[in-house]
PDB file of N, CA and C in Angstrom:
ATOM      1  N   MET A  20       4.486   9.427  -9.442  1.00 59.00           N
ATOM      2  CA  MET A  20       5.211   9.996  -8.331  1.00 59.00           C
ATOM      3  C   MET A  20       5.163   9.022  -7.158  1.00 59.00           C
ATOM      4  N   VAL A  21       6.316   8.763  -6.580  1.00 75.00           N
ATOM      5  CA  VAL A  21       6.418   7.834  -5.468  1.00 75.00           C
ATOM      6  C   VAL A  21       6.145   8.577  -4.165  1.00 75.00           C
ATOM      7  N   CYS A  22       5.374   7.960  -3.292  1.00 86.00           N
ATOM      8  CA  CYS A  22       5.087   8.552  -1.983  1.00 86.00           C
ATOM      9  C   CYS A  22       6.301   8.396  -1.079  1.00 86.00           C
ATOM     10  N   ARG A  23       6.434   9.294  -0.117  1.00 90.00           N
ATOM     11  CA  ARG A  23       7.582   9.247   0.791  1.00 90.00           C
ATOM     12  C   ARG A  23       7.232   8.740   2.179  1.00 90.00           C
ATOM     13  N   ASN A  24       5.959   8.809   2.555  1.00 93.00           N
ATOM     14  CA  ASN A  24       5.545   8.351   3.884  1.00 93.00           C
ATOM     15  C   ASN A  24       5.515   6.827   3.905  1.00 93.00           C
ATOM     16  N   GLU A  25       6.261   6.236   4.830  1.00 94.00           N
ATOM     17  CA  GLU A  25       6.342   4.782   4.898  1.00 94.00           C
ATOM     18  C   GLU A  25       5.239   4.206   5.771  1.00 94.00           C
ATOM     19  N   VAL A  26       4.831   2.979   5.442  1.00 95.00           N
ATOM     20  CA  VAL A  26       3.751   2.282   6.127  1.00 95.00           C
ATOM     21  C   VAL A  26       4.216   0.853   6.386  1.00 95.00           C
ATOM     22  N   ARG A  27       3.734   0.265   7.487  1.00 96.00           N
ATOM     23  CA  ARG A  27       4.027  -1.144   7.755  1.00 96.00           C
ATOM     24  C   ARG A  27       2.950  -1.995   7.100  1.00 96.00           C
ATOM     25  N   VAL A  28       3.367  -2.873   6.190  1.00 96.00           N
ATOM     26  CA  VAL A  28       2.446  -3.771   5.495  1.00 96.00           C
ATOM     27  C   VAL A  28       3.045  -5.169   5.470  1.00 96.00           C
ATOM     28  N   LYS A  29       2.180  -6.160   5.245  1.00 95.00           N
ATOM     29  CA  LYS A  29       2.643  -7.535   5.127  1.00 95.00           C
ATOM     30  C   LYS A  29       2.888  -7.846   3.655  1.00 95.00           C
ATOM     31  N   ASP A  30       4.090  -8.317   3.366  1.00 93.00           N
ATOM     32  CA  ASP A  30       4.463  -8.694   2.013  1.00 93.00           C
ATOM     33  C   ASP A  30       3.917 -10.092   1.723  1.00 93.00           C
ATOM     34  N   PRO A  31       2.974 -10.234   0.779  1.00 93.00           N
ATOM     35  CA  PRO A  31       2.383 -11.554   0.536  1.00 93.00           C
ATOM     36  C   PRO A  31       3.321 -12.535  -0.158  1.00 93.00           C
ATOM     37  N   THR A  32       4.390 -12.048  -0.793  1.00 88.00           N
ATOM     38  CA  THR A  32       5.298 -12.958  -1.486  1.00 88.00           C
ATOM     39  C   THR A  32       6.333 -13.559  -0.548  1.00 88.00           C
ATOM     40  N   SER A  33       6.847 -12.762   0.402  1.00 88.00           N
ATOM     41  CA  SER A  33       7.844 -13.284   1.343  1.00 88.00           C
ATOM     42  C   SER A  33       7.263 -13.530   2.730  1.00 88.00           C
ATOM     43  N   HIS A  34       5.985 -13.177   2.953  1.00 92.00           N
ATOM     44  CA  HIS A  34       5.264 -13.411   4.213  1.00 92.00           C
ATOM     45  C   HIS A  34       5.947 -12.753   5.414  1.00 92.00           C
ATOM     46  N   THR A  35       6.456 -11.543   5.221  1.00 93.00           N
ATOM     47  CA  THR A  35       7.066 -10.786   6.305  1.00 93.00           C
ATOM     48  C   THR A  35       6.421  -9.407   6.376  1.00 93.00           C
ATOM     49  N   VAL A  36       6.510  -8.786   7.541  1.00 96.00           N
ATOM     50  CA  VAL A  36       6.011  -7.424   7.715  1.00 96.00           C
ATOM     51  C   VAL A  36       7.165  -6.472   7.421  1.00 96.00           C
ATOM     52  N   ILE A  37       6.953  -5.558   6.484  1.00 95.00           N
ATOM     53  CA  ILE A  37       7.998  -4.624   6.082  1.00 95.00           C
ATOM     54  C   ILE A  37       7.481  -3.194   6.194  1.00 95.00           C
ATOM     55  N   THR A  38       8.409  -2.261   6.300  1.00 96.00           N
ATOM     56  CA  THR A  38       8.085  -0.836   6.302  1.00 96.00           C
ATOM     57  C   THR A  38       8.541  -0.272   4.967  1.00 96.00           C
ATOM     58  N   ILE A  39       7.569   0.186   4.178  1.00 95.00           N
ATOM     59  CA  ILE A  39       7.868   0.624   2.817  1.00 95.00           C
ATOM     60  C   ILE A  39       6.869   1.703   2.403  1.00 95.00           C
ATOM     61  N   ALA A  40       7.278   2.548   1.475  1.00 95.00           N
ATOM     62  CA  ALA A  40       6.391   3.586   0.938  1.00 95.00           C
ATOM     63  C   ALA A  40       5.736   3.068  -0.341  1.00 95.00           C
ATOM     64  N   PRO A  41       4.450   3.334  -0.547  1.00 95.00           N
ATOM     65  CA  PRO A  41       3.783   2.852  -1.764  1.00 95.00           C
ATOM     66  C   PRO A  41       4.222   3.630  -3.001  1.00 95.00           C
ATOM     67  N   ASN A  42       4.181   2.960  -4.143  1.00 94.00           N
ATOM     68  CA  ASN A  42       4.487   3.632  -5.410  1.00 94.00           C
ATOM     69  C   ASN A  42       3.313   4.468  -5.884  1.00 94.00           C
ATOM     70  N   LYS A  43       2.109   3.988  -5.632  1.00 94.00           N
ATOM     71  CA  LYS A  43       0.910   4.704  -6.047  1.00 94.00           C
ATOM     72  C   LYS A  43      -0.197   4.412  -5.054  1.00 94.00           C
ATOM     73  N   VAL A  44      -1.091   5.388  -4.845  1.00 94.00           N
ATOM     74  CA  VAL A  44      -2.208   5.235  -3.915  1.00 94.00           C
ATOM     75  C   VAL A  44      -3.505   5.449  -4.678  1.00 94.00           C
ATOM     76  N   TYR A  45      -4.439   4.506  -4.519  1.00 94.00           N
ATOM     77  CA  TYR A  45      -5.756   4.590  -5.141  1.00 94.00           C
ATOM     78  C   TYR A  45      -6.805   4.765  -4.058  1.00 94.00           C
ATOM     79  N   VAL A  46      -7.776   5.639  -4.301  1.00 94.00           N
ATOM     80  CA  VAL A  46      -8.919   5.807  -3.407  1.00 94.00           C
ATOM     81  C   VAL A  46     -10.126   5.246  -4.144  1.00 94.00           C
ATOM     82  N   VAL A  47     -10.714   4.178  -3.594  1.00 95.00           N
ATOM     83  CA  VAL A  47     -11.857   3.513  -4.225  1.00 95.00           C
ATOM     84  C   VAL A  47     -12.980   3.387  -3.207  1.00 95.00           C
ATOM     85  N   LYS A  48     -14.176   3.099  -3.696  1.00 95.00           N
ATOM     86  CA  LYS A  48     -15.318   2.873  -2.809  1.00 95.00           C
ATOM     87  C   LYS A  48     -15.618   1.387  -2.771  1.00 95.00           C
ATOM     88  N   ASN A  49     -15.872   0.873  -1.563  1.00 90.00           N
ATOM     89  CA  ASN A  49     -16.229  -0.532  -1.441  1.00 90.00           C
ATOM     90  C   ASN A  49     -17.719  -0.718  -1.696  1.00 90.00           C
ATOM     91  N   HIS A  50     -18.225  -1.917  -1.502  1.00 94.00           N
ATOM     92  CA  HIS A  50     -19.622  -2.215  -1.824  1.00 94.00           C
ATOM     93  C   HIS A  50     -20.612  -1.485  -0.923  1.00 94.00           C
ATOM     94  N   ARG A  51     -20.165  -0.986   0.218  1.00 93.00           N
ATOM     95  CA  ARG A  51     -21.042  -0.227   1.112  1.00 93.00           C
ATOM     96  C   ARG A  51     -20.974   1.277   0.871  1.00 93.00           C
ATOM     97  N   GLY A  52     -20.129   1.715  -0.046  1.00 93.00           N
ATOM     98  CA  GLY A  52     -20.006   3.131  -0.354  1.00 93.00           C
ATOM     99  C   GLY A  52     -18.940   3.851   0.454  1.00 93.00           C
ATOM    100  N   LYS A  53     -18.214   3.134   1.292  1.00 94.00           N
ATOM    101  CA  LYS A  53     -17.168   3.746   2.101  1.00 94.00           C
ATOM    102  C   LYS A  53     -15.878   3.834   1.287  1.00 94.00           C
ATOM    103  N   GLU A  54     -15.198   4.978   1.382  1.00 94.00           N
ATOM    104  CA  GLU A  54     -13.948   5.147   0.655  1.00 94.00           C
ATOM    105  C   GLU A  54     -12.816   4.448   1.396  1.00 94.00           C
ATOM    106  N   ILE A  55     -11.993   3.713   0.647  1.00 95.00           N
ATOM    107  CA  ILE A  55     -10.820   3.050   1.213  1.00 95.00           C
ATOM    108  C   ILE A  55      -9.616   3.398   0.352  1.00 95.00           C
ATOM    109  N   LYS A  56      -8.432   3.294   0.940  1.00 95.00           N
ATOM    110  CA  LYS A  56      -7.201   3.586   0.218  1.00 95.00           C
ATOM    111  C   LYS A  56      -6.411   2.298   0.046  1.00 95.00           C
ATOM    112  N   ILE A  57      -5.963   2.078  -1.184  1.00 95.00           N
ATOM    113  CA  ILE A  57      -5.172   0.904  -1.516  1.00 95.00           C
ATOM    114  C   ILE A  57      -3.849   1.388  -2.099  1.00 95.00           C
ATOM    115  N   GLY A  58      -2.749   0.827  -1.611  1.00 95.00           N
ATOM    116  CA  GLY A  58      -1.432   1.206  -2.091  1.00 95.00           C
ATOM    117  C   GLY A  58      -0.827   0.126  -2.964  1.00 95.00           C
ATOM    118  N   LEU A  59      -0.085   0.541  -3.984  1.00 96.00           N
ATOM    119  CA  LEU A  59       0.638  -0.373  -4.856  1.00 96.00           C
ATOM    120  C   LEU A  59       2.103  -0.353  -4.433  1.00 96.00           C
ATOM    121  N   PHE A  60       2.634  -1.516  -4.085  1.00 95.00           N
ATOM    122  CA  PHE A  60       3.989  -1.638  -3.561  1.00 95.00           C
ATOM    123  C   PHE A  60       4.815  -2.566  -4.439  1.00 95.00           C
ATOM    124  N   ILE A  61       6.147  -2.489  -4.297  1.00 95.00           N
ATOM    125  CA  ILE A  61       7.063  -3.434  -4.925  1.00 95.00           C
ATOM    126  C   ILE A  61       7.846  -4.100  -3.804  1.00 95.00           C
ATOM    127  N   SER A  62       7.834  -5.424  -3.790  1.00 93.00           N
ATOM    128  CA  SER A  62       8.525  -6.180  -2.753  1.00 93.00           C
ATOM    129  C   SER A  62      10.035  -5.998  -2.901  1.00 93.00           C
ATOM    130  N   PRO A  63      10.745  -5.634  -1.819  1.00 91.00           N
ATOM    131  CA  PRO A  63      12.193  -5.454  -1.931  1.00 91.00           C
ATOM    132  C   PRO A  63      12.948  -6.769  -2.123  1.00 91.00           C
ATOM    133  N   ARG A  64      12.365  -7.873  -1.691  1.00 91.00           N
ATOM    134  CA  ARG A  64      13.043  -9.168  -1.835  1.00 91.00           C
ATOM    135  C   ARG A  64      12.818  -9.803  -3.199  1.00 91.00           C
ATOM    136  N   THR A  65      11.565  -9.816  -3.654  1.00 90.00           N
ATOM    137  CA  THR A  65      11.240 -10.537  -4.886  1.00 90.00           C
ATOM    138  C   THR A  65      10.993  -9.621  -6.080  1.00 90.00           C
ATOM    139  N   SER A  66      10.911  -8.322  -5.873  1.00 92.00           N
ATOM    140  CA  SER A  66      10.656  -7.317  -6.920  1.00 92.00           C
ATOM    141  C   SER A  66       9.310  -7.511  -7.617  1.00 92.00           C
ATOM    142  N   LYS A  67       8.355  -8.149  -6.948  1.00 94.00           N
ATOM    143  CA  LYS A  67       7.015  -8.320  -7.493  1.00 94.00           C
ATOM    144  C   LYS A  67       6.097  -7.245  -6.928  1.00 94.00           C
ATOM    145  N   HIS A  68       5.104  -6.850  -7.716  1.00 96.00           N
ATOM    146  CA  HIS A  68       4.123  -5.863  -7.284  1.00 96.00           C
ATOM    147  C   HIS A  68       3.060  -6.529  -6.423  1.00 96.00           C
ATOM    148  N   PHE A  69       2.594  -5.801  -5.403  1.00 96.00           N
ATOM    149  CA  PHE A  69       1.467  -6.273  -4.605  1.00 96.00           C
ATOM    150  C   PHE A  69       0.690  -5.076  -4.092  1.00 96.00           C
ATOM    151  N   ARG A  70      -0.575  -5.327  -3.717  1.00 96.00           N
ATOM    152  CA  ARG A  70      -1.448  -4.278  -3.189  1.00 96.00           C
ATOM    153  C   ARG A  70      -1.699  -4.544  -1.720  1.00 96.00           C
ATOM    154  N   ALA A  71      -1.930  -3.453  -0.976  1.00 96.00           N
ATOM    155  CA  ALA A  71      -2.251  -3.580   0.443  1.00 96.00           C
ATOM    156  C   ALA A  71      -3.165  -2.431   0.848  1.00 96.00           C
ATOM    157  N   LEU A  72      -3.986  -2.702   1.842  1.00 95.00           N
ATOM    158  CA  LEU A  72      -4.905  -1.703   2.366  1.00 95.00           C
ATOM    159  C   LEU A  72      -4.132  -0.696   3.213  1.00 95.00           C
ATOM    160  N   LEU A  73      -4.409   0.582   3.000  1.00 95.00           N
ATOM    161  CA  LEU A  73      -3.754   1.652   3.748  1.00 95.00           C
ATOM    162  C   LEU A  73      -4.732   2.246   4.748  1.00 95.00           C
ATOM    163  N   PRO A  74      -4.222   2.847   5.824  1.00 93.00           N
ATOM    164  CA  PRO A  74      -5.126   3.550   6.738  1.00 93.00           C
ATOM    165  C   PRO A  74      -5.773   4.742   6.026  1.00 93.00           C
ATOM    166  N   TYR A  75      -6.996   5.066   6.414  1.00 90.00           N
ATOM    167  CA  TYR A  75      -7.710   6.155   5.757  1.00 90.00           C
ATOM    168  C   TYR A  75      -7.019   7.499   5.989  1.00 90.00           C
ATOM    169  N   THR A  76      -6.278   7.636   7.074  1.00 93.00           N
ATOM    170  CA  THR A  76      -5.599   8.892   7.388  1.00 93.00           C
ATOM    171  C   THR A  76      -4.281   9.047   6.635  1.00 93.00           C
ATOM    172  N   TYR A  77      -3.900   8.062   5.837  1.00 92.00           N
ATOM    173  CA  TYR A  77      -2.633   8.129   5.103  1.00 92.00           C
ATOM    174  C   TYR A  77      -2.702   9.217   4.041  1.00 92.00           C
ATOM    175  N   SER A  78      -1.627  10.011   3.946  1.00 89.00           N
ATOM    176  CA  SER A  78      -1.547  11.036   2.907  1.00 89.00           C
ATOM    177  C   SER A  78      -0.214  10.896   2.191  1.00 89.00           C
ATOM    178  N   CYS A  79      -0.257  10.975   0.891  1.00 82.00           N
ATOM    179  CA  CYS A  79       0.930  10.825   0.054  1.00 82.00           C
ATOM    180  C   CYS A  79       1.553  12.205  -0.167  1.00 82.00           C
ATOM    181  N   GLU A  80       2.835  12.329   0.138  1.00 74.00           N
ATOM    182  CA  GLU A  80       3.532  13.609  -0.075  1.00 74.00           C
ATOM    183  C   GLU A  80       4.622  13.450  -1.092  1.00 74.00           C
TER     184      GLU A  80
END
C-alpha cells in the first residue's frame, strides 16, 4: 500500500530536494535502541529506488 502523505526528501540519484510520498515505511531500531522510520521511495526522474530517513511523527495513511 502506497502512503499518501508527502515528505520533502533529497533524491540521491538526481541530487535534488523533492516532495514525494513513500511507497513503504519501515520502523527499525538503531544501535542505541531508538526507533527510527525509514521510507522507500522511487525517484521520479530516474525511476530508481532509494531510502530516506523520515520524521518520527510521520504517519502513513
